[in-house]
Amino acid sequence: MDFSEACNALAGESSIDTWSDILTLSPEIAAKIKPHVFEADETEKMVKVAYPTQLFEIGSIPQILSALAGNIFSMKLISGLRLQDISFPGEVMQAYDGPEFGVVGVRKLLGVRDRPLCGTIVKPKVGLKSKDHAKVAYDSWMGGLDLVKDDENLTDQKFNPFEQRVTETLQLRDKAEEATGEKKMYMPNITAPTCREMIRRAEFVKEVGGEYVMIDIIPVGWSALQTLREENRSLKLALHAHRCMHSAMTRNPKQGVSMQVIAKLTRMIGLDQLHIGTAVGKMHGGEAEVSSLLRTCEGREVSEDRANHVLAQNWHGLNPLLAVASGGLQPGHVPSVMRILGKDIVMQFGGGVHAHPSGTVAGAKAVRQAIDSVMAGIDITEYAKSHEELFLALEKWGIK
Ligand code: CAP
Ligand code: MG
């Protein structure tokens, strides 16, 4: 089959056609809602298709993905396919809430004006009892971090039940706020077996004085996120999107769905912050990809970027989404992460805090010291000479 035939088959299978010329498809229907392949570059193996909006339930991400990222990945005639980006017209974009808080709102919530926000993930990922979990969080806040989150696989296990963990951790959060005079945030993981239970957990967090929740966006699925966003119109919690499982579809350059699409849909639905990679840490995703994702998270008008397979997109006033750099980071990474991603980000350090030679409080202090050195324009090695916690971190891990 030649390339243009494959492109037409792809456009058809994702809209009104099937493998044979059905007699039930009248020319009138076809004229109204047939998609158009408007760019097909055989060398690049790149195709662009324009779909009439009537083909979609425009407020439903699940339906949009069932069309644009559904059967076409399974067709035998195409050996490999990757959905790089979708550009949405205003009519579709305006069907979505977008982030409630976004960058400005989160900064206001935390009272942090210009430096990057810094956080940690309680480690070990799972295994701690609720009170020990709360203590690790307390030490992280006392060392100077703004945010503490649950890990992606900690939800409601017997050794650390959700409600007990949230209650005990928020109690110590209040204590840390009092002791430091700084706002502190806890992001409990509300990922749950059903949407009903997920919302119940979010409501519980709100009731006991929490302002944030985190959710594993890929395992829970798109309807769950749209349900959460709808409920959040009244709950008004800050929503942190963890993207675990994304690499199952984003990593292979020849097959799957790009992180660009996931970031765009997450912003449209309206979570407030999203992991986009670090370029320098332990997870895949280099500088070009991470910088391009930052533009998607924060841009108002994004222009086409063919090198990164990004289509032009007018965001029609949707709030920006706060980018989260996390994964294998330690204080010695701070200068390079801030060089690549700037200051309007969250940086998260799990092992980079709790594996500090002098423990969690010192690890947290070292992170803040690293950020302070960059904000003050002082070389981090120089700064470490008068800041012992940072010095010990750099001695153990170096500057990357
Ligand atoms: C980081 C982390 C995050 C990753 C996810 C982890 O811990 O908690 O889940 O950042 O990757 O479990 O690995 P460390 P990404 O700081 O100890 O690495 O942000 O790329 O989605
Ligand atoms: Mg994790």
GROMACS .gro file of C-alpha atoms and ligand atoms in nm:
model
  422
    1MET     CA    1   0.000   0.000   0.000
    2ASP     CA    2   0.146   0.341  -0.081
    3PHE     CA    3   0.189   0.618   0.174
    4SER     CA    4  -0.104   0.833   0.067
    5GLU     CA    5  -0.336   0.531   0.070
    6ALA     CA    6  -0.221   0.457   0.428
    7CYS     CA    7  -0.287   0.819   0.524
    8ASN     CA    8  -0.640   0.805   0.383
    9ALA     CA    9  -0.705   0.472   0.555
   10LEU     CA   10  -0.591   0.627   0.884
   11ALA     CA   11  -0.816   0.933   0.834
   12GLY     CA   12  -1.106   0.705   0.749
   13GLU     CA   13  -1.067   0.454   1.031
   14SER     CA   14  -1.048   0.741   1.284
   15SER     CA   15  -1.376   0.889   1.158
   16ILE     CA   16  -1.643   0.746   0.922
   17ASP     CA   17  -1.484   0.469   0.715
   18THR     CA   18  -1.405   0.102   0.757
   19TRP     CA   19  -1.220  -0.157   0.543
   20SER     CA   20  -1.474  -0.172   0.262
   21ASP     CA   21  -1.695   0.084   0.081
   22ILE     CA   22  -2.014   0.065   0.289
   23LEU     CA   23  -2.340   0.135   0.101
   24THR     CA   24  -2.487   0.302   0.411
   25LEU     CA   25  -2.246   0.600   0.383
   26SER     CA   26  -2.435   0.853   0.165
   27PRO     CA   27  -2.240   1.117  -0.030
   28GLU     CA   28  -2.424   1.383   0.177
   29ILE     CA   29  -2.292   1.243   0.507
   30ALA     CA   30  -1.944   1.203   0.361
   31ALA     CA   31  -1.941   1.559   0.226
   32LYS     CA   32  -2.035   1.695   0.567
   33ILE     CA   33  -1.806   1.503   0.802
   34LYS     CA   34  -1.529   1.338   0.599
   35PRO     CA   35  -1.185   1.434   0.735
   36HIS     CA   36  -0.914   1.568   0.502
   37VAL     CA   37  -0.551   1.463   0.483
   38PHE     CA   38  -0.397   1.804   0.420
   39GLU     CA   39  -0.028   1.732   0.463
   40ALA     CA   40   0.145   1.401   0.389
   41ASP     CA   41   0.522   1.404   0.391
   42GLU     CA   42   0.648   1.064   0.281
   43THR     CA   43   1.012   1.136   0.367
   44GLU     CA   44   0.924   1.250   0.716
   45LYS     CA   45   0.647   0.985   0.736
   46MET     CA   46   0.437   1.267   0.881
   47VAL     CA   47   0.068   1.318   0.810
   48LYS     CA   48  -0.173   1.590   0.918
   49VAL     CA   49  -0.551   1.537   0.909
   50ALA     CA   50  -0.824   1.800   0.953
   51TYR     CA   51  -1.139   1.661   1.119
   52PRO     CA   52  -1.475   1.843   1.110
   53THR     CA   53  -1.574   1.932   1.468
   54GLN     CA   54  -1.915   1.761   1.422
   55LEU     CA   55  -1.732   1.427   1.444
   56PHE     CA   56  -1.668   1.485   1.813
   57GLU     CA   57  -1.844   1.520   2.146
   58ILE     CA   58  -1.623   1.822   2.198
   59GLY     CA   59  -1.632   1.819   2.580
   60SER     CA   60  -1.530   1.453   2.603
   61ILE     CA   61  -1.158   1.368   2.606
   62PRO     CA   62  -1.241   0.993   2.608
   63GLN     CA   63  -1.443   1.026   2.284
   64ILE     CA   64  -1.177   1.244   2.119
   65LEU     CA   65  -0.911   0.983   2.203
   66SER     CA   66  -1.132   0.691   2.096
   67ALA     CA   67  -1.140   0.858   1.754
   68LEU     CA   68  -0.790   1.004   1.719
   69ALA     CA   69  -0.596   0.750   1.925
   70GLY     CA   70  -0.814   0.444   1.891
   71ASN     CA   71  -0.839   0.176   1.621
   72ILE     CA   72  -0.581   0.343   1.398
   73PHE     CA   73  -0.302   0.211   1.624
   74SER     CA   74  -0.426  -0.144   1.568
   75MET     CA   75  -0.455  -0.146   1.186
   76LYS     CA   76  -0.235  -0.421   1.036
   77LEU     CA   77  -0.165  -0.208   0.729
   78ILE     CA   78   0.029   0.044   0.940
   79SER     CA   79   0.339  -0.103   1.109
   80GLY     CA   80   0.391   0.186   1.350
   81LEU     CA   81   0.201   0.504   1.436
   82ARG     CA   82   0.251   0.787   1.685
   83LEU     CA   83   0.006   1.065   1.764
   84GLN     CA   84   0.238   1.364   1.803
   85ASP     CA   85  -0.007   1.651   1.861
   86ILE     CA   86  -0.366   1.766   1.822
   87SER     CA   87  -0.447   2.132   1.755
   88PHE     CA   88  -0.795   2.226   1.881
   89PRO     CA   89  -1.014   2.513   1.748
   90GLY     CA   90  -1.154   2.771   1.994
   91GLU     CA   91  -1.495   2.600   2.003
   92VAL     CA   92  -1.334   2.287   2.150
   93MET     CA   93  -1.081   2.466   2.375
   94GLN     CA   94  -1.360   2.672   2.530
   95ALA     CA   95  -1.549   2.357   2.627
   96TYR     CA   96  -1.284   2.300   2.899
   97ASP     CA   97  -1.220   2.462   3.238
   98GLY     CA   98  -0.842   2.466   3.227
   99PRO     CA   99  -0.641   2.493   3.553
  100GLU     CA  100  -0.819   2.651   3.851
  101PHE     CA  101  -0.497   2.783   4.005
  102GLY     CA  102  -0.219   2.751   3.749
  103VAL     CA  103   0.116   2.921   3.809
  104VAL     CA  104  -0.013   3.247   3.963
  105GLY     CA  105  -0.268   3.070   4.182
  106VAL     CA  106  -0.020   2.815   4.319
  107ARG     CA  107   0.235   3.087   4.396
  108LYS     CA  108  -0.037   3.280   4.580
  109LEU     CA  109  -0.142   2.969   4.773
  110LEU     CA  110   0.216   2.918   4.891
  111GLY     CA  111   0.311   3.284   4.924
  112VAL     CA  112   0.622   3.224   4.712
  113ARG     CA  113   0.671   3.510   4.470
  114ASP     CA  114   0.960   3.436   4.239
  115ARG     CA  115   1.188   3.145   4.330
  116PRO     CA  116   1.095   2.794   4.203
  117LEU     CA  117   0.873   2.594   4.437
  118CYS     CA  118   1.049   2.296   4.593
  119GLY     CA  119   0.911   1.972   4.720
  120THR     CA  120   0.978   1.615   4.807
  121ILE     CA  121   0.818   1.276   4.783
  122VAL     CA  122   0.806   1.079   5.108
  123LYS     CA  123   1.042   0.782   5.067
  124PRO     CA  124   1.041   0.487   5.090
  125LYS     CA  125   0.762   0.505   4.829
  126VAL     CA  126   0.553   0.269   5.037
  127GLY     CA  127   0.606   0.083   5.365
  128LEU     CA  128   0.602   0.354   5.631
  129LYS     CA  129   0.325   0.365   5.894
  130SER     CA  130   0.111   0.681   5.887
  131LYS     CA  131   0.288   0.844   6.180
  132ASP     CA  132   0.635   0.775   6.032
  133HIS     CA  133   0.516   0.906   5.695
  134ALA     CA  134   0.395   1.223   5.869
  135LYS     CA  135   0.732   1.262   6.046
  136VAL     CA  136   0.928   1.242   5.717
  137ALA     CA  137   0.694   1.507   5.577
  138TYR     CA  138   0.743   1.723   5.890
  139ASP     CA  139   1.123   1.702   5.863
  140SER     CA  140   1.102   1.797   5.494
  141TRP     CA  141   0.893   2.107   5.574
  142MET     CA  142   1.118   2.197   5.871
  143GLY     CA  143   1.416   2.183   5.637
  144GLY     CA  144   1.249   2.444   5.417
  145LEU     CA  145   1.056   2.262   5.145
  146ASP     CA  146   0.719   2.402   5.033
  147LEU     CA  147   0.549   2.083   4.919
  148VAL     CA  148   0.542   1.720   5.027
  149LYS     CA  149   0.365   1.456   4.818
  150ASP     CA  150   0.275   1.091   4.848
  151ASP     CA  151   0.448   0.862   4.601
  152GLU     CA  152   0.259   0.740   4.295
  153ASN     CA  153   0.199   0.391   4.437
  154LEU     CA  154   0.091   0.497   4.787
  155THR     CA  155  -0.288   0.522   4.813
  156ASP     CA  156  -0.479   0.331   5.084
  157GLN     CA  157  -0.269   0.033   5.198
  158LYS     CA  158  -0.322  -0.143   5.531
  159PHE     CA  159   0.010  -0.023   5.676
  160ASN     CA  160  -0.071   0.341   5.590
  161PRO     CA  161  -0.447   0.396   5.551
  162PHE     CA  162  -0.542   0.707   5.349
  163GLU     CA  163  -0.751   0.892   5.609
  164GLN     CA  164  -0.509   0.823   5.896
  165ARG     CA  165  -0.211   0.936   5.684
  166VAL     CA  166  -0.383   1.255   5.571
  167THR     CA  167  -0.497   1.347   5.922
  168GLU     CA  168  -0.159   1.284   6.087
  169THR     CA  169   0.041   1.451   5.810
  170LEU     CA  170  -0.177   1.763   5.803
  171GLN     CA  171  -0.144   1.793   6.181
  172LEU     CA  172   0.235   1.802   6.147
  173ARG     CA  173   0.199   2.032   5.846
  174ASP     CA  174   0.026   2.286   6.074
  175LYS     CA  175   0.305   2.243   6.329
  176ALA     CA  176   0.572   2.302   6.062
  177GLU     CA  177   0.391   2.614   5.939
  178GLU     CA  178   0.386   2.752   6.291
  179ALA     CA  179   0.753   2.671   6.351
  180THR     CA  180   0.881   2.809   6.018
  181GLY     CA  181   0.632   3.090   5.951
  182GLU     CA  182   0.607   2.956   5.594
  183LYS     CA  183   0.304   2.809   5.413
  184LYS     CA  184   0.344   2.432   5.369
  185MET     CA  185   0.144   2.204   5.140
  186TYR     CA  186   0.075   1.831   5.150
  187MET     CA  187  -0.037   1.649   4.835
  188PRO     CA  188  -0.207   1.319   4.930
  189ASN     CA  189  -0.258   1.069   4.648
  190ILE     CA  190  -0.634   1.029   4.588
  191THR     CA  191  -0.591   0.768   4.313
  192ALA     CA  192  -0.871   0.522   4.387
  193PRO     CA  193  -1.058   0.218   4.244
  194THR     CA  194  -1.364   0.425   4.151
  195CYS     CA  195  -1.438   0.791   4.068
  196ARG     CA  196  -1.680   0.794   4.360
  197GLU     CA  197  -1.407   0.689   4.604
  198MET     CA  198  -1.155   0.930   4.447
  199ILE     CA  199  -1.398   1.221   4.499
  200ARG     CA  200  -1.474   1.102   4.852
  201ARG     CA  201  -1.101   1.110   4.930
  202ALA     CA  202  -1.070   1.459   4.780
  203GLU     CA  203  -1.365   1.578   4.991
  204PHE     CA  204  -1.202   1.425   5.300
  205VAL     CA  205  -0.877   1.616   5.232
  206LYS     CA  206  -1.079   1.938   5.202
  207GLU     CA  207  -1.271   1.867   5.524
  208VAL     CA  208  -0.953   1.816   5.730
  209GLY     CA  209  -0.789   2.136   5.601
  210GLY     CA  210  -0.589   2.019   5.300
  211GLU     CA  211  -0.548   2.245   4.996
  212TYR     CA  212  -0.390   2.000   4.750
  213VAL     CA  213  -0.434   1.649   4.613
  214MET     CA  214  -0.229   1.446   4.366
  215ILE     CA  215  -0.363   1.192   4.118
  216ASP     CA  216  -0.205   0.932   3.889
  217ILE     CA  217  -0.363   1.063   3.570
  218ILE     CA  218  -0.288   0.774   3.334
  219PRO     CA  219  -0.397   0.478   3.552
  220VAL     CA  220  -0.721   0.654   3.660
  221GLY     CA  221  -0.814   0.760   3.309
  222TRP     CA  222  -0.960   1.063   3.138
  223SER     CA  223  -1.320   1.040   3.257
  224ALA     CA  224  -1.193   1.026   3.614
  225LEU     CA  225  -0.997   1.347   3.555
  226GLN     CA  226  -1.297   1.521   3.401
  227THR     CA  227  -1.508   1.407   3.697
  228LEU     CA  228  -1.248   1.537   3.943
  229ARG     CA  229  -1.227   1.872   3.762
  230GLU     CA  230  -1.605   1.910   3.767
  231GLU     CA  231  -1.616   1.840   4.143
  232ASN     CA  232  -1.322   2.074   4.191
  233ARG     CA  233  -1.526   2.370   4.071
  234SER     CA  234  -1.665   2.370   4.426
  235LEU     CA  235  -1.383   2.188   4.615
  236LYS     CA  236  -1.116   2.431   4.483
  237LEU     CA  237  -0.823   2.203   4.566
  238ALA     CA  238  -0.493   2.241   4.378
  239LEU     CA  239  -0.459   1.934   4.156
  240HIS     CA  240  -0.115   1.774   4.103
  241ALA     CA  241  -0.093   1.540   3.803
  242HIS     CA  242   0.149   1.249   3.836
  243ARG     CA  243   0.212   1.091   3.495
  244CYS     CA  244   0.332   0.739   3.593
  245MET     CA  245   0.261   0.486   3.313
  246HIS     CA  246   0.294   0.761   3.049
  247SER     CA  247   0.613   0.605   2.911
  248ALA     CA  248   0.414   0.298   2.804
  249MET     CA  249   0.284   0.520   2.521
  250THR     CA  250   0.511   0.827   2.506
  251ARG     CA  251   0.859   0.675   2.496
  252ASN     CA  252   0.870   0.481   2.169
  253PRO     CA  253   0.930   0.732   1.886
  254LYS     CA  254   0.766   0.492   1.639
  255GLN     CA  255   0.448   0.400   1.829
  256GLY     CA  256   0.214   0.559   2.080
  257VAL     CA  257   0.096   0.900   2.197
  258SER     CA  258   0.335   1.185   2.276
  259MET     CA  259   0.375   1.353   2.615
  260GLN     CA  260   0.281   1.670   2.422
  261VAL     CA  261  -0.072   1.533   2.376
  262ILE     CA  262  -0.093   1.425   2.741
  263ALA     CA  263   0.024   1.766   2.863
  264LYS     CA  264  -0.225   1.945   2.635
  265LEU     CA  265  -0.521   1.732   2.749
  266THR     CA  266  -0.419   1.765   3.116
  267ARG     CA  267  -0.414   2.145   3.083
  268MET     CA  268  -0.748   2.153   2.896
  269ILE     CA  269  -0.920   1.938   3.159
  270GLY     CA  270  -0.764   2.160   3.423
  271LEU     CA  271  -0.517   2.004   3.661
  272ASP     CA  272  -0.282   2.263   3.810
  273GLN     CA  273   0.062   2.105   3.791
  274LEU     CA  274   0.212   1.823   3.583
  275HIS     CA  275   0.538   1.626   3.577
  276ILE     CA  276   0.713   1.703   3.247
  277GLY     CA  277   1.064   1.560   3.312
  278THR     CA  278   1.394   1.713   3.414
  279ALA     CA  279   1.626   1.663   3.109
  280VAL     CA  280   1.906   1.590   3.362
  281GLY     CA  281   1.760   1.332   3.605
  282LYS     CA  282   1.689   0.960   3.594
  283MET     CA  283   1.393   0.952   3.355
  284HIS     CA  284   1.389   0.975   2.972
  285GLY     CA  285   1.310   1.310   2.806
  286GLY     CA  286   1.588   1.542   2.692
  287GLU     CA  287   1.623   1.921   2.699
  288ALA     CA  288   1.439   1.981   2.368
  289GLU     CA  289   1.138   1.774   2.475
  290VAL     CA  290   1.118   1.918   2.828
  291SER     CA  291   1.150   2.278   2.704
  292SER     CA  292   0.882   2.216   2.441
  293LEU     CA  293   0.651   2.068   2.706
  294LEU     CA  294   0.710   2.376   2.923
  295ARG     CA  295   0.585   2.595   2.637
  296THR     CA  296   0.275   2.376   2.604
  297CYS     CA  297   0.209   2.401   2.978
  298GLU     CA  298   0.247   2.777   2.998
  299GLY     CA  299   0.201   2.919   2.649
  300ARG     CA  300  -0.093   3.137   2.556
  301GLU     CA  301  -0.032   3.117   2.184
  302VAL     CA  302   0.199   2.829   2.090
  303SER     CA  303   0.337   2.847   1.736
  304GLU     CA  304   0.414   2.542   1.523
  305ASP     CA  305   0.745   2.378   1.610
  306ARG     CA  306   0.809   2.115   1.342
  307ALA     CA  307   1.134   1.995   1.501
  308ASN     CA  308   0.943   1.894   1.814
  309HIS     CA  309   0.627   1.792   1.624
  310VAL     CA  310   0.422   2.064   1.797
  311LEU     CA  311   0.126   2.220   1.616
  312ALA     CA  312   0.022   2.585   1.661
  313GLN     CA  313  -0.234   2.624   1.942
  314ASN     CA  314  -0.431   2.921   2.068
  315TRP     CA  315  -0.523   2.847   2.431
  316HIS     CA  316  -0.817   3.091   2.437
  317GLY     CA  317  -0.743   3.215   2.787
  318LEU     CA  318  -0.704   2.880   2.966
  319ASN     CA  319  -0.479   2.917   3.272
  320PRO     CA  320  -0.120   2.794   3.240
  321LEU     CA  321  -0.026   2.462   3.395
  322LEU     CA  322   0.264   2.461   3.640
  323ALA     CA  323   0.548   2.235   3.520
  324VAL     CA  324   0.700   1.989   3.768
  325ALA     CA  325   1.060   1.871   3.728
  326SER     CA  326   1.110   1.549   3.920
  327GLY     CA  327   1.293   1.218   3.891
  328GLY     CA  328   1.644   1.153   4.014
  329LEU     CA  329   1.709   1.515   4.113
  330GLN     CA  330   1.951   1.624   4.386
  331PRO     CA  331   2.068   1.976   4.490
  332GLY     CA  332   2.360   1.960   4.244
  333HIS     CA  333   2.105   1.952   3.959
  334VAL     CA  334   1.938   2.279   4.056
  335PRO     CA  335   2.152   2.515   3.840
  336SER     CA  336   2.100   2.308   3.524
  337VAL     CA  337   1.727   2.253   3.582
  338MET     CA  338   1.674   2.627   3.640
  339ARG     CA  339   1.886   2.708   3.332
  340ILE     CA  340   1.664   2.481   3.118
  341LEU     CA  341   1.323   2.543   3.276
  342GLY     CA  342   1.353   2.882   3.447
  343LYS     CA  343   1.190   2.974   3.780
  344ASP     CA  344   0.816   2.917   3.727
  345ILE     CA  345   0.840   2.550   3.808
  346VAL     CA  346   0.815   2.300   4.092
  347MET     CA  347   1.132   2.096   4.153
  348GLN     CA  348   1.086   1.772   4.349
  349PHE     CA  349   1.360   1.570   4.518
  350GLY     CA  350   1.289   1.227   4.665
  351GLY     CA  351   1.619   1.043   4.703
  352GLY     CA  352   1.786   1.382   4.662
  353VAL     CA  353   1.652   1.481   5.007
  354HIS     CA  354   1.609   1.156   5.203
  355ALA     CA  355   1.947   1.011   5.096
  356HIS     CA  356   2.137   1.321   5.215
  357PRO     CA  357   2.429   1.206   5.439
  358SER     CA  358   2.280   1.398   5.734
  359GLY     CA  359   1.918   1.298   5.673
  360THR     CA  360   1.593   1.457   5.559
  361VAL     CA  361   1.610   1.797   5.733
  362ALA     CA  362   1.961   1.854   5.600
  363GLY     CA  363   1.856   1.731   5.255
  364ALA     CA  364   1.572   1.980   5.247
  365LYS     CA  365   1.804   2.260   5.363
  366ALA     CA  366   2.051   2.169   5.087
  367VAL     CA  367   1.775   2.202   4.825
  368ARG     CA  368   1.675   2.547   4.949
  369GLN     CA  369   2.041   2.651   4.966
  370ALA     CA  370   2.097   2.536   4.608
  371ILE     CA  371   1.796   2.739   4.491
  372ASP     CA  372   1.906   3.042   4.696
  373SER     CA  373   2.251   3.027   4.535
  374VAL     CA  374   2.102   3.040   4.183
  375MET     CA  375   1.854   3.313   4.277
  376ALA     CA  376   2.142   3.518   4.425
  377GLY     CA  377   2.355   3.455   4.115
  378ILE     CA  378   2.630   3.296   4.326
  379ASP     CA  379   2.820   2.991   4.197
  380ILE     CA  380   2.684   2.687   4.382
  381THR     CA  381   3.031   2.556   4.474
  382GLU     CA  382   3.116   2.897   4.622
  383TYR     CA  383   2.785   2.909   4.809
  384ALA     CA  384   2.840   2.558   4.947
  385LYS     CA  385   3.157   2.671   5.123
  386SER     CA  386   2.940   2.858   5.373
  387HIS     CA  387   2.642   2.617   5.371
  388GLU     CA  388   2.731   2.281   5.518
  389GLU     CA  389   2.419   2.087   5.412
  390LEU     CA  390   2.470   2.188   5.049
  391PHE     CA  391   2.841   2.114   5.075
  392LEU     CA  392   2.769   1.757   5.194
  393ALA     CA  393   2.512   1.704   4.916
  394LEU     CA  394   2.756   1.818   4.648
  395GLU     CA  395   3.030   1.607   4.804
  396LYS     CA  396   2.805   1.298   4.777
  397TRP     CA  397   2.640   1.362   4.435
  398GLY     CA  398   2.838   1.638   4.261
  399ILE     CA  399   2.708   1.912   4.033
  400LYS     CA  400   2.530   1.772   3.727
  401CAP     C1  401   1.086   1.075   4.204
  401CAP     C2  402   0.957   0.995   4.193
  401CAP     C3  403   0.866   1.042   4.083
  401CAP     C4  404   0.930   1.058   3.949
  401CAP     C5  405   0.832   1.031   3.834
  401CAP     C6  406   0.987   0.847   4.171
  401CAP     O1  407   1.161   1.022   4.310
  401CAP     O2  408   0.884   1.003   4.312
  401CAP     O3  409   0.759   0.949   4.077
  401CAP     O4  410   0.972   1.190   3.940
  401CAP     O5  411   0.897   1.055   3.712
  401CAP     O6  412   0.913   0.768   4.229
  401CAP     O7  413   1.080   0.819   4.094
  401CAP     P1  414   1.319   1.054   4.314
  401CAP     P2  415   0.847   1.176   3.617
  401CAP     O8  416   1.334   1.202   4.333
  401CAP     O9  417   1.372   0.974   4.431
  401CAP    O10  418   1.375   1.008   4.184
  401CAP    O11  419   0.856   1.297   3.703
  401CAP    O12  420   0.942   1.173   3.502
  401CAP    O13  421   0.707   1.144   3.578
  402MG      MG  422   0.736   0.865   4.263
   0.00000   0.00000   0.00000
